[in-house]
PDB file of C-alpha atoms in Angstrom:
ATOM      1  CA  MET A   1       0.000   0.000   0.000  1.00  0.00           C
ATOM      2  CA  GLU A   2       1.308   3.458  -0.885  1.00  0.00           C
ATOM      3  CA  MET A   3       2.565   5.479   2.060  1.00  0.00           C
ATOM      4  CA  ILE A   4       0.995   8.929   2.151  1.00  0.00           C
ATOM      5  CA  GLU A   5       2.280  11.900   4.136  1.00  0.00           C
ATOM      6  CA  SER A   6       0.546  15.022   5.371  1.00  0.00           C
ATOM      7  CA  GLU A   7       1.766  18.466   4.363  1.00  0.00           C
ATOM      8  CA  ARG A   8       3.115  19.023   7.896  1.00  0.00           C
ATOM      9  CA  ALA A   9       5.017  15.724   7.786  1.00  0.00           C
ATOM     10  CA  ILE A  10       6.461  16.564   4.362  1.00  0.00           C
ATOM     11  CA  ALA A  11       7.633  19.923   5.709  1.00  0.00           C
ATOM     12  CA  VAL A  12       9.334  18.201   8.653  1.00  0.00           C
ATOM     13  CA  ARG A  13      11.039  15.712   6.326  1.00  0.00           C
ATOM     14  CA  ALA A  14      12.187  18.544   4.050  1.00  0.00           C
ATOM     15  CA  ALA A  15      13.728  20.306   7.035  1.00  0.00           C
ATOM     16  CA  HIS A  16      15.398  17.229   8.503  1.00  0.00           C
ATOM     17  CA  GLY A  17      16.047  15.074   5.430  1.00  0.00           C
ATOM     18  CA  ASN A  18      15.933  11.315   5.806  1.00  0.00           C
ATOM     19  CA  ALA A  19      16.429  11.752   9.549  1.00  0.00           C
ATOM     20  CA  ALA A  20      12.769  12.768   9.888  1.00  0.00           C
ATOM     21  CA  GLU A  21      11.316  10.348  12.413  1.00  0.00           C
ATOM     22  CA  ARG A  22       8.711   7.680  11.829  1.00  0.00           C
ATOM     23  CA  VAL A  23       6.946   7.903  15.158  1.00  0.00           C
ATOM     24  CA  VAL A  24       4.681   4.918  14.425  1.00  0.00           C
ATOM     25  CA  LEU A  25       5.484   2.074  12.044  1.00  0.00           C
ATOM     26  CA  VAL A  26       3.281  -0.965  11.407  1.00  0.00           C
ATOM     27  CA  GLU A  27       4.200  -3.579   8.806  1.00  0.00           C
ATOM     28  CA  SER A  28       2.906  -7.061   7.973  1.00  0.00           C
ATOM     29  CA  LEU A  29       0.401  -7.037  10.826  1.00  0.00           C
ATOM     30  CA  SER A  30      -2.097  -9.889  10.736  1.00  0.00           C
ATOM     31  CA  ASP A  31      -3.865 -10.627  14.010  1.00  0.00           C
ATOM     32  CA  ARG A  32      -6.658 -13.188  14.119  1.00  0.00           C
ATOM     33  CA  VAL A  33      -8.629 -11.845  17.047  1.00  0.00           C
ATOM     34  CA  SER A  34     -11.423 -14.397  16.682  1.00  0.00           C
ATOM     35  CA  GLU A  35     -12.775 -16.852  14.147  1.00  0.00           C
ATOM     36  CA  GLN A  36     -14.882 -14.020  12.755  1.00  0.00           C
ATOM     37  CA  PHE A  37     -12.343 -11.175  12.805  1.00  0.00           C
ATOM     38  CA  THR A  38      -8.755 -10.602  11.680  1.00  0.00           C
ATOM     39  CA  LEU A  39      -6.958  -7.266  11.715  1.00  0.00           C
ATOM     40  CA  THR A  40      -4.767  -6.989   8.613  1.00  0.00           C
ATOM     41  CA  ILE A  41      -2.506  -3.976   8.084  1.00  0.00           C
ATOM     42  CA  PRO A  42       0.157  -4.520   5.401  1.00  0.00           C
ATOM     43  CA  ALA A  43       1.828  -1.147   6.018  1.00  0.00           C
ATOM     44  CA  PHE A  44       1.026   2.011   7.947  1.00  0.00           C
ATOM     45  CA  ARG A  45       3.179   4.743   9.385  1.00  0.00           C
ATOM     46  CA  VAL A  46       2.880   8.059  11.156  1.00  0.00           C
ATOM     47  CA  ASN A  47       5.720  10.446  10.392  1.00  0.00           C
ATOM     48  CA  ALA A  48       6.796  13.251  12.684  1.00  0.00           C
ATOM     49  CA  GLY A  49       4.495  16.183  12.025  1.00  0.00           C
ATOM     50  CA  SER A  50       1.409  14.097  11.189  1.00  0.00           C
ATOM     51  CA  VAL A  51      -1.897  14.313  13.048  1.00  0.00           C
ATOM     52  CA  VAL A  52      -3.871  11.214  12.088  1.00  0.00           C
ATOM     53  CA  ALA A  53      -7.507  10.369  12.806  1.00  0.00           C
ATOM     54  CA  VAL A  54      -8.300   6.657  13.000  1.00  0.00           C
ATOM     55  CA  ILE A  55     -11.961   6.207  12.114  1.00  0.00           C
ATOM     56  CA  GLY A  56     -14.317   3.398  11.239  1.00  0.00           C
ATOM     57  CA  PRO A  57     -17.437   1.625  12.483  1.00  0.00           C
ATOM     58  CA  ASN A  58     -17.507  -0.270  15.751  1.00  0.00           C
ATOM     59  CA  GLY A  59     -15.669  -3.555  15.361  1.00  0.00           C
ATOM     60  CA  ALA A  60     -13.463  -2.298  12.525  1.00  0.00           C
ATOM     61  CA  GLY A  61     -10.221  -2.967  14.415  1.00  0.00           C
ATOM     62  CA  LYS A  62      -9.369   0.453  15.854  1.00  0.00           C
ATOM     63  CA  SER A  63      -8.973  -0.715  19.451  1.00  0.00           C
ATOM     64  CA  THR A  64      -7.040  -3.800  18.343  1.00  0.00           C
ATOM     65  CA  LEU A  65      -4.573  -1.573  16.482  1.00  0.00           C
ATOM     66  CA  LEU A  66      -4.152   0.518  19.615  1.00  0.00           C
ATOM     67  CA  ALA A  67      -3.502  -2.601  21.692  1.00  0.00           C
ATOM     68  CA  HIS A  68      -0.660  -3.510  19.319  1.00  0.00           C
ATOM     69  CA  LEU A  69       0.845  -0.031  19.639  1.00  0.00           C
ATOM     70  CA  PHE A  70       0.783  -0.360  23.435  1.00  0.00           C
ATOM     71  CA  GLY A  71       2.309  -3.831  23.314  1.00  0.00           C
ATOM     72  CA  GLU A  72      -0.823  -5.408  24.772  1.00  0.00           C
ATOM     73  CA  ARG A  73      -1.147  -7.639  21.714  1.00  0.00           C
ATOM     74  CA  SER A  74       1.455  -9.077  19.361  1.00  0.00           C
ATOM     75  CA  ALA A  75       1.462 -10.923  16.048  1.00  0.00           C
ATOM     76  CA  THR A  76       4.070 -13.257  14.588  1.00  0.00           C
ATOM     77  CA  HIS A  77       6.177 -11.690  11.806  1.00  0.00           C
ATOM     78  CA  ALA A  78       4.632  -8.239  12.362  1.00  0.00           C
ATOM     79  CA  THR A  79       6.706  -5.106  12.844  1.00  0.00           C
ATOM     80  CA  VAL A  80       5.164  -2.614  15.272  1.00  0.00           C
ATOM     81  CA  ARG A  81       7.407   0.217  16.415  1.00  0.00           C
ATOM     82  CA  VAL A  82       6.727   3.408  18.344  1.00  0.00           C
ATOM     83  CA  LEU A  83       9.384   6.143  18.385  1.00  0.00           C
ATOM     84  CA  GLY A  84      11.722   3.653  16.767  1.00  0.00           C
ATOM     85  CA  CYS A  85      11.337   1.079  19.551  1.00  0.00           C
ATOM     86  CA  ARG A  86       9.469  -2.197  19.692  1.00  0.00           C
ATOM     87  CA  ALA A  87       5.927  -1.547  20.898  1.00  0.00           C
ATOM     88  CA  GLY A  88       5.595  -2.232  24.610  1.00  0.00           C
ATOM     89  CA  ALA A  89       9.366  -2.104  25.172  1.00  0.00           C
ATOM     90  CA  LEU A  90      10.139   1.616  25.099  1.00  0.00           C
ATOM     91  CA  PRO A  91      12.874   2.855  27.453  1.00  0.00           C
ATOM     92  CA  VAL A  92      11.942   5.521  29.987  1.00  0.00           C
ATOM     93  CA  ARG A  93      13.418   8.327  27.889  1.00  0.00           C
ATOM     94  CA  GLU A  94      11.142   7.476  24.951  1.00  0.00           C
ATOM     95  CA  ARG A  95       8.086   6.869  27.133  1.00  0.00           C
ATOM     96  CA  GLN A  96       8.427  10.408  28.437  1.00  0.00           C
ATOM     97  CA  ARG A  97       7.987  11.684  24.886  1.00  0.00           C
ATOM     98  CA  ILE A  98       4.536  10.103  24.647  1.00  0.00           C
ATOM     99  CA  GLY A  99       1.163  11.138  26.012  1.00  0.00           C
ATOM    100  CA  VAL A 100      -1.509   8.454  26.212  1.00  0.00           C
ATOM    101  CA  GLN A 101      -5.228   8.450  26.953  1.00  0.00           C
ATOM    102  CA  TRP A 102      -6.691   4.959  26.733  1.00  0.00           C
ATOM    103  CA  GLN A 103     -10.255   3.952  27.512  1.00  0.00           C
ATOM    104  CA  GLU A 104      -9.071   0.803  29.283  1.00  0.00           C
ATOM    105  CA  ALA A 105      -6.651   2.648  31.595  1.00  0.00           C
ATOM    106  CA  GLY A 106      -7.278   4.475  34.856  1.00  0.00           C
ATOM    107  CA  TYR A 107      -5.916   5.153  38.334  1.00  0.00           C
ATOM    108  CA  ASN A 108      -6.344   3.691  41.789  1.00  0.00           C
ATOM    109  CA  GLU A 109      -9.838   4.676  42.848  1.00  0.00           C
ATOM    110  CA  ARG A 110      -8.588   5.874  46.258  1.00  0.00           C
ATOM    111  CA  TYR A 111      -6.084   8.351  44.806  1.00  0.00           C
ATOM    112  CA  LEU A 112      -6.957  12.023  45.135  1.00  0.00           C
ATOM    113  CA  VAL A 113      -6.943  14.106  41.974  1.00  0.00           C
ATOM    114  CA  ARG A 114      -4.255  16.365  43.454  1.00  0.00           C
ATOM    115  CA  ASP A 115      -2.059  13.316  44.131  1.00  0.00           C
ATOM    116  CA  ILE A 116      -2.492  12.047  40.575  1.00  0.00           C
ATOM    117  CA  ARG A 117      -1.522  15.464  39.296  1.00  0.00           C
ATOM    118  CA  SER A 118       1.560  15.472  41.537  1.00  0.00           C
ATOM    119  CA  LEU A 119       2.590  12.167  39.922  1.00  0.00           C
ATOM    120  CA  HIS A 120       2.673  13.998  36.602  1.00  0.00           C
ATOM    121  CA  GLU A 121       4.764  16.826  38.026  1.00  0.00           C
ATOM    122  CA  ARG A 122       7.323  14.354  39.397  1.00  0.00           C
ATOM    123  CA  ALA A 123       7.422  12.167  36.286  1.00  0.00           C
ATOM    124  CA  TYR A 124       8.037  14.860  33.659  1.00  0.00           C
ATOM    125  CA  ARG A 125      10.404  17.778  33.321  1.00  0.00           C
ATOM    126  CA  VAL A 126       7.476  19.826  31.990  1.00  0.00           C
ATOM    127  CA  SER A 127       4.028  19.817  33.590  1.00  0.00           C
ATOM    128  CA  ARG A 128       1.953  22.694  32.268  1.00  0.00           C
ATOM    129  CA  PRO A 129      -0.543  23.920  34.893  1.00  0.00           C
ATOM    130  CA  GLU A 130      -2.579  25.717  32.238  1.00  0.00           C
ATOM    131  CA  ILE A 131      -3.569  22.350  30.741  1.00  0.00           C
ATOM    132  CA  PHE A 132      -4.994  21.167  34.068  1.00  0.00           C
ATOM    133  CA  ASP A 133      -6.693  24.542  34.487  1.00  0.00           C
ATOM    134  CA  ALA A 134      -8.231  24.339  31.012  1.00  0.00           C
ATOM    135  CA  PHE A 135      -9.958  21.101  32.008  1.00  0.00           C
ATOM    136  CA  ASP A 136     -11.157  22.786  35.252  1.00  0.00           C
ATOM    137  CA  LEU A 137      -9.578  20.200  37.536  1.00  0.00           C
ATOM    138  CA  GLY A 138      -8.852  22.590  40.422  1.00  0.00           C
ATOM    139  CA  PRO A 139     -12.266  22.125  42.102  1.00  0.00           C
ATOM    140  CA  LEU A 140     -11.747  18.339  41.966  1.00  0.00           C
ATOM    141  CA  ALA A 141      -8.356  18.381  43.742  1.00  0.00           C
ATOM    142  CA  ARG A 142      -9.651  16.737  46.944  1.00  0.00           C
ATOM    143  CA  SER A 143     -11.893  14.238  45.137  1.00  0.00           C
ATOM    144  CA  ARG A 144     -10.964  10.570  44.902  1.00  0.00           C
ATOM    145  CA  PHE A 145     -10.601   9.162  41.410  1.00  0.00           C
ATOM    146  CA  GLY A 146     -13.268   6.550  42.104  1.00  0.00           C
ATOM    147  CA  SER A 147     -15.824   9.240  42.985  1.00  0.00           C
ATOM    148  CA  LEU A 148     -15.422  11.151  39.724  1.00  0.00           C
ATOM    149  CA  SER A 149     -18.012  11.044  36.969  1.00  0.00           C
ATOM    150  CA  SER A 150     -17.014   9.510  33.638  1.00  0.00           C
ATOM    151  CA  GLY A 151     -16.582  12.990  32.172  1.00  0.00           C
ATOM    152  CA  GLU A 152     -14.413  14.164  35.065  1.00  0.00           C
ATOM    153  CA  LYS A 153     -12.199  11.079  34.738  1.00  0.00           C
ATOM    154  CA  GLN A 154     -11.840  11.773  31.029  1.00  0.00           C
ATOM    155  CA  ARG A 155     -10.801  15.373  31.675  1.00  0.00           C
ATOM    156  CA  LEU A 156      -8.151  14.247  34.161  1.00  0.00           C
ATOM    157  CA  GLN A 157      -6.780  11.579  31.832  1.00  0.00           C
ATOM    158  CA  LEU A 158      -6.576  14.030  28.940  1.00  0.00           C
ATOM    159  CA  ALA A 159      -4.732  16.578  31.075  1.00  0.00           C
ATOM    160  CA  MET A 160      -2.291  13.878  32.195  1.00  0.00           C
ATOM    161  CA  ALA A 161      -1.698  12.925  28.552  1.00  0.00           C
ATOM    162  CA  MET A 162      -1.195  16.467  27.268  1.00  0.00           C
ATOM    163  CA  ALA A 163       0.363  18.548  30.055  1.00  0.00           C
ATOM    164  CA  HIS A 164       3.998  17.541  29.399  1.00  0.00           C
ATOM    165  CA  SER A 165       3.847  18.685  25.743  1.00  0.00           C
ATOM    166  CA  PRO A 166       4.581  15.218  24.324  1.00  0.00           C
ATOM    167  CA  ASP A 167       6.124  14.686  20.907  1.00  0.00           C
ATOM    168  CA  LEU A 168       3.602  11.909  20.246  1.00  0.00           C
ATOM    169  CA  LEU A 169       0.038  11.834  21.536  1.00  0.00           C
ATOM    170  CA  ILE A 170      -1.997   8.617  21.285  1.00  0.00           C
ATOM    171  CA  LEU A 171      -5.672   9.053  22.128  1.00  0.00           C
ATOM    172  CA  ASP A 172      -8.578   6.633  22.366  1.00  0.00           C
ATOM    173  CA  GLU A 173     -11.874   8.459  21.748  1.00  0.00           C
ATOM    174  CA  PRO A 174     -10.792  11.531  23.737  1.00  0.00           C
ATOM    175  CA  THR A 175     -14.161  13.302  23.523  1.00  0.00           C
ATOM    176  CA  SER A 176     -16.080  10.300  24.843  1.00  0.00           C
ATOM    177  CA  ASN A 177     -18.044  11.365  27.955  1.00  0.00           C
ATOM    178  CA  LEU A 178     -17.051  15.022  27.537  1.00  0.00           C
ATOM    179  CA  ASP A 179     -19.755  17.675  27.449  1.00  0.00           C
ATOM    180  CA  PRO A 180     -19.674  20.195  24.565  1.00  0.00           C
ATOM    181  CA  ARG A 181     -17.707  22.740  26.606  1.00  0.00           C
ATOM    182  CA  PHE A 182     -14.801  20.411  27.286  1.00  0.00           C
ATOM    183  CA  THR A 183     -14.951  18.913  23.818  1.00  0.00           C
ATOM    184  CA  GLN A 184     -14.164  22.383  22.524  1.00  0.00           C
ATOM    185  CA  VAL A 185     -11.456  22.835  25.170  1.00  0.00           C
ATOM    186  CA  PHE A 186      -9.806  19.609  24.055  1.00  0.00           C
ATOM    187  CA  CYS A 187     -10.029  20.519  20.358  1.00  0.00           C
ATOM    188  CA  ARG A 188      -8.487  23.930  21.011  1.00  0.00           C
ATOM    189  CA  LEU A 189      -5.611  22.403  22.975  1.00  0.00           C
ATOM    190  CA  LEU A 190      -4.963  19.768  20.310  1.00  0.00           C
ATOM    191  CA  ALA A 191      -4.981  22.386  17.552  1.00  0.00           C
ATOM    192  CA  ASP A 192      -2.615  24.586  19.582  1.00  0.00           C
ATOM    193  CA  MET A 193      -0.184  21.693  20.074  1.00  0.00           C
ATOM    194  CA  ALA A 194      -0.189  20.942  16.347  1.00  0.00           C
ATOM    195  CA  GLN A 195       0.311  24.581  15.374  1.00  0.00           C
ATOM    196  CA  SER A 196       3.029  25.381  17.907  1.00  0.00           C
ATOM    197  CA  ASN A 197       5.293  22.386  17.207  1.00  0.00           C
ATOM    198  CA  ALA A 198       5.930  21.293  13.622  1.00  0.00           C
ATOM    199  CA  ARG A 199       7.217  17.907  14.837  1.00  0.00           C
ATOM    200  CA  PHE A 200       4.218  17.179  17.067  1.00  0.00           C
ATOM    201  CA  SER A 201       2.448  13.978  16.039  1.00  0.00           C
ATOM    202  CA  CYS A 202      -0.856  12.482  17.098  1.00  0.00           C
ATOM    203  CA  LEU A 203      -2.781   9.284  16.452  1.00  0.00           C
ATOM    204  CA  VAL A 204      -6.367   9.619  17.630  1.00  0.00           C
ATOM    205  CA  ILE A 205      -9.265   7.182  17.473  1.00  0.00           C
ATOM    206  CA  THR A 206     -12.375   9.309  17.217  1.00  0.00           C
ATOM    207  CA  HIS A 207     -16.007   9.548  16.189  1.00  0.00           C
ATOM    208  CA  CYS A 208     -16.037  13.349  16.578  1.00  0.00           C
ATOM    209  CA  ALA A 209     -16.128  15.526  13.459  1.00  0.00           C
ATOM    210  CA  ASP A 210     -14.498  18.452  15.281  1.00  0.00           C
ATOM    211  CA  VAL A 211     -11.493  16.261  16.098  1.00  0.00           C
ATOM    212  CA  VAL A 212     -11.235  14.859  12.562  1.00  0.00           C
ATOM    213  CA  ALA A 213     -11.285  18.427  11.225  1.00  0.00           C
ATOM    214  CA  ILE A 214      -8.062  19.155  13.141  1.00  0.00           C
ATOM    215  CA  CYS A 215      -6.288  16.111  11.721  1.00  0.00           C
ATOM    216  CA  ASP A 216      -4.434  16.290   8.427  1.00  0.00           C
ATOM    217  CA  GLU A 217      -4.537  12.549   7.685  1.00  0.00           C
ATOM    218  CA  ILE A 218      -7.188   9.856   7.967  1.00  0.00           C
ATOM    219  CA  LEU A 219      -6.819   6.130   8.469  1.00  0.00           C
ATOM    220  CA  MET A 220     -10.206   4.487   7.907  1.00  0.00           C
ATOM    221  CA  LEU A 221     -10.578   0.876   8.978  1.00  0.00           C
ATOM    222  CA  GLN A 222     -13.362  -1.370   7.731  1.00  0.00           C
ATOM    223  CA  ALA A 223     -13.815  -4.989   8.844  1.00  0.00           C
ATOM    224  CA  GLY A 224     -10.197  -5.266   9.944  1.00  0.00           C
ATOM    225  CA  SER A 225      -8.613  -3.771   6.814  1.00  0.00           C
ATOM    226  CA  ILE A 226      -7.512  -0.335   5.654  1.00  0.00           C
ATOM    227  CA  ALA A 227     -10.337   1.150   3.585  1.00  0.00           C
ATOM    228  CA  HIS A 228      -8.710   4.566   3.085  1.00  0.00           C
ATOM    229  CA  HIS A 229      -5.496   6.250   4.175  1.00  0.00           C
ATOM    230  CA  GLY A 230      -4.365   9.675   3.078  1.00  0.00           C
ATOM    231  CA  PRO A 231      -4.807  13.422   3.466  1.00  0.00           C
ATOM    232  CA  ARG A 232      -8.150  14.275   5.045  1.00  0.00           C
ATOM    233  CA  ASN A 233      -9.368  16.685   2.395  1.00  0.00           C
ATOM    234  CA  THR A 234      -8.334  14.388  -0.456  1.00  0.00           C
ATOM    235  CA  ILE A 235     -10.338  11.485   0.956  1.00  0.00           C
ATOM    236  CA  ILE A 236     -13.379  13.674   1.599  1.00  0.00           C
ATOM    237  CA  ARG A 237     -13.330  15.085  -1.943  1.00  0.00           C
ATOM    238  CA  GLN A 238     -12.850  11.639  -3.473  1.00  0.00           C
ATOM    239  CA  GLN A 239     -15.733  10.192  -1.513  1.00  0.00           C
ATOM    240  CA  PHE A 240     -18.216  13.050  -1.707  1.00  0.00           C
ATOM    241  CA  GLY A 241     -17.053  15.882  -3.930  1.00  0.00           C
ATOM    242  CA  PRO A 242     -16.912  19.442  -2.608  1.00  0.00           C
ATOM    243  CA  VAL A 243     -20.652  20.084  -2.145  1.00  0.00           C
ATOM    244  CA  GLY A 244     -23.329  18.522   0.024  1.00  0.00           C
ATOM    245  CA  CYS A 245     -27.012  19.336   0.323  1.00  0.00           C
ATOM    246  CA  SER A 246     -30.082  17.984   2.074  1.00  0.00           C
ATOM    247  CA  PHE A 247     -33.804  18.281   1.510  1.00  0.00           C
ATOM    248  CA  THR A 248     -36.257  17.505   4.312  1.00  0.00           C
ATOM    249  CA  GLY A 249     -39.894  17.032   3.422  1.00  0.00           C
ATOM    250  CA  LEU A 250     -42.598  14.588   2.452  1.00  0.00           C
ATOM    251  CA  ALA A 251     -41.959  11.824  -0.066  1.00  0.00           C
ATOM    252  CA  ASP A 252     -43.556  13.672  -3.013  1.00  0.00           C
ATOM    253  CA  ALA A 253     -41.309  16.700  -2.495  1.00  0.00           C
ATOM    254  CA  ARG A 254     -38.208  14.522  -2.220  1.00  0.00           C
ATOM    255  CA  ARG A 255     -39.094  12.657  -5.414  1.00  0.00           C
ATOM    256  CA  GLU A 256     -39.517  15.959  -7.235  1.00  0.00           C
ATOM    257  CA  VAL A 257     -36.096  17.092  -6.020  1.00  0.00           C
ATOM    258  CA  GLN A 258     -34.486  13.965  -7.473  1.00  0.00           C
ATOM    259  CA  LEU A 259     -36.312  14.429 -10.773  1.00  0.00           C
ATOM    260  CA  ARG A 260     -35.172  18.035 -11.052  1.00  0.00           C
ATOM    261  CA  LEU A 261     -31.565  17.141 -10.276  1.00  0.00           C
ATOM    262  CA  THR A 262     -31.424  14.302 -12.799  1.00  0.00           C
ATOM    263  CA  ARG A 263     -33.177  16.391 -15.468  1.00  0.00           C
ATOM    264  CA  GLY A 264     -30.327  18.847 -15.043  1.00  0.00           C
ATOM    265  CA  GLY A 265     -27.934  16.143 -16.196  1.00  0.00           C
ATOM    266  CA  LEU A 266     -26.329  15.535 -12.814  1.00  0.00           C
ATOM    267  CA  SER A 267     -25.168  12.086 -11.818  1.00  0.00           C
ATOM    268  CA  ILE A 268     -26.258  11.856  -8.193  1.00  0.00           C
ATOM    269  CA  HIS A 269     -26.021   9.297  -5.414  1.00  0.00           C
ATOM    270  CA  PRO A 270     -28.937  10.161  -3.141  1.00  0.00           C
ATOM    271  CA  LYS A 271     -29.392   8.783   0.348  1.00  0.00           C
ATOM    272  CA  THR A 272     -32.600   9.043   2.339  1.00  0.00           C
ATOM    273  CA  ILE A 273     -32.808   8.764   6.117  1.00  0.00           C
ATOM    274  CA  GLY A 274     -36.267   9.369   7.508  1.00  0.00           C
ATOM    275  CA  GLN A 275     -37.685  12.377   5.687  1.00  0.00           C
ATOM    276  CA  THR A 276     -34.303  13.794   4.664  1.00  0.00           C
ATOM    277  CA  LEU A 277     -32.722  13.293   1.252  1.00  0.00           C
ATOM    278  CA  THR A 278     -28.960  13.938   1.198  1.00  0.00           C
ATOM    279  CA  VAL A 279     -26.957  14.426  -1.999  1.00  0.00           C
ATOM    280  CA  HIS A 280     -23.230  15.019  -2.539  1.00  0.00           C
ATOM    281  CA  GLY A 281     -21.474  16.064  -5.714  1.00  0.00           C
ATOM    282  CA  GLY A 282     -19.320  18.485  -7.645  1.00  0.00           C
ATOM    283  CA  GLU A 283     -19.550  22.260  -7.885  1.00  0.00           C
ATOM    284  CA  ALA A 284     -22.405  21.994 -10.389  1.00  0.00           C
ATOM    285  CA  LEU A 285     -24.573  20.618  -7.590  1.00  0.00           C
ATOM    286  CA  ARG A 286     -24.513  23.957  -5.792  1.00  0.00           C
ATOM    287  CA  ALA A 287     -26.673  25.834  -8.302  1.00  0.00           C
ATOM    288  CA  ALA A 288     -28.679  22.736  -9.235  1.00  0.00           C
ATOM    289  CA  ALA A 289     -29.673  22.142  -5.612  1.00  0.00           C
ATOM    290  CA  LEU A 290     -30.887  25.714  -5.214  1.00  0.00           C
ATOM    291  CA  ASP A 291     -33.011  25.353  -8.349  1.00  0.00           C
ATOM    292  CA  ALA A 292     -34.322  21.949  -7.271  1.00  0.00           C
ATOM    293  CA  ALA A 293     -35.473  23.278  -3.895  1.00  0.00           C
ATOM    294  CA  ARG A 294     -37.272  26.299  -5.340  1.00  0.00           C
ATOM    295  CA  ASP A 295     -41.065  26.461  -4.778  1.00  0.00           C
ATOM    296  CA  LEU A 296     -41.257  23.026  -3.137  1.00  0.00           C
ATOM    297  CA  PRO A 297     -42.959  22.454   0.247  1.00  0.00           C
ATOM    298  CA  LEU A 298     -39.772  21.484   2.066  1.00  0.00           C
ATOM    299  CA  ALA A 299     -39.461  21.685   5.836  1.00  0.00           C
ATOM    300  CA  ARG A 300     -35.731  22.327   5.521  1.00  0.00           C
ATOM    301  CA  PHE A 301     -33.066  22.790   2.858  1.00  0.00           C
ATOM    302  CA  ALA A 302     -29.332  22.963   3.586  1.00  0.00           C
ATOM    303  CA  LEU A 303     -26.249  23.442   1.415  1.00  0.00           C
ATOM    304  CA  TRP A 304     -22.651  23.072   2.627  1.00  0.00           C
ATOM    305  CA  GLU A 305     -19.017  22.448   1.837  1.00  0.00           C
ATOM    306  CA  THR A 306     -18.266  18.793   2.506  1.00  0.00           C
ATOM    307  CA  GLY A 307     -16.102  17.984   5.499  1.00  0.00           C
ATOM    308  CA  ALA A 308     -15.357  15.579   8.311  1.00  0.00           C
ATOM    309  CA  ALA A 309     -19.011  15.352   9.345  1.00  0.00           C
ATOM    310  CA  ASP A 310     -19.942  13.856   5.964  1.00  0.00           C
ATOM    311  CA  LEU A 311     -17.269  11.188   6.338  1.00  0.00           C
ATOM    312  CA  LEU A 312     -18.397  10.190   9.825  1.00  0.00           C
ATOM    313  CA  GLU A 313     -22.054  10.259   8.794  1.00  0.00           C
ATOM    314  CA  SER A 314     -21.284   7.780   6.025  1.00  0.00           C
ATOM    315  CA  ILE A 315     -19.698   5.462   8.594  1.00  0.00           C
ATOM    316  CA  ASN A 316     -22.642   5.713  10.958  1.00  0.00           C
ATOM    317  CA  HIS A 317     -25.358   5.253   8.333  1.00  0.00           C
ATOM    318  CA  GLY A 318     -23.573   3.416   5.510  1.00  0.00           C
TER     319      GLY A 318
END
């Protein structure tokens, strides 16, 4: 499979030549998880400077891939390396360059939040208090980890993963259990890390369009295999074109919309969910959709530039 780099990663490689680091390397990975499921990844890498979203339906193999990166699973003949070291066998110096938030990880339930934070301050040369403040962890300082809500635990784990300004961030559904306020806080922090350090790299499993929009590459898994891998905008344009539109109304109105669009000579791939017809296409769709919606009894009409939300919607609804 062709290896594809983001613009940021290409810039890093141009600046550092062949010494530009492959922060994640997976080759010849075949892991038969069960009789019904095998994860197969012939080749995949994350170069320094890449921010990669790992997406796909439930059961696609995202968590299994993460388990291999953490050394929790292994496969004969596979090569899985993180920061140049065998996965699960990184020396302390390299582990300190990584920030991890993993759904399956946690802390002793009796530990106070302030004590967990102090662990971070002792473990790393850098421990940025503004990251903990951004996730509003101060009021929770005297709370025990076991008493926290799922959202509060997530905020603490994200702060612990991000506060030492790691070179590589590996995240497992970071916005899971976060309310909209802290989802936006996380997205802002991630974007700031990517913009302030050209060598910063991130691999993030996510179902959140706002997170995907920050990433410059996408790895889409489907039934244990790589369905797509490449620059985010390239994949979105290839799958959907630059324009999306939707028409919400009764069946007769939706049928008339399709007739008007096809009479205009457009080749369309409509999808209907409930009372909403969604169509994607090229620039010609923009004017055609406006004409098709005119004078029809529609409850709602929307027109947009395609983006991460379209990609995730296609995963959720096929």
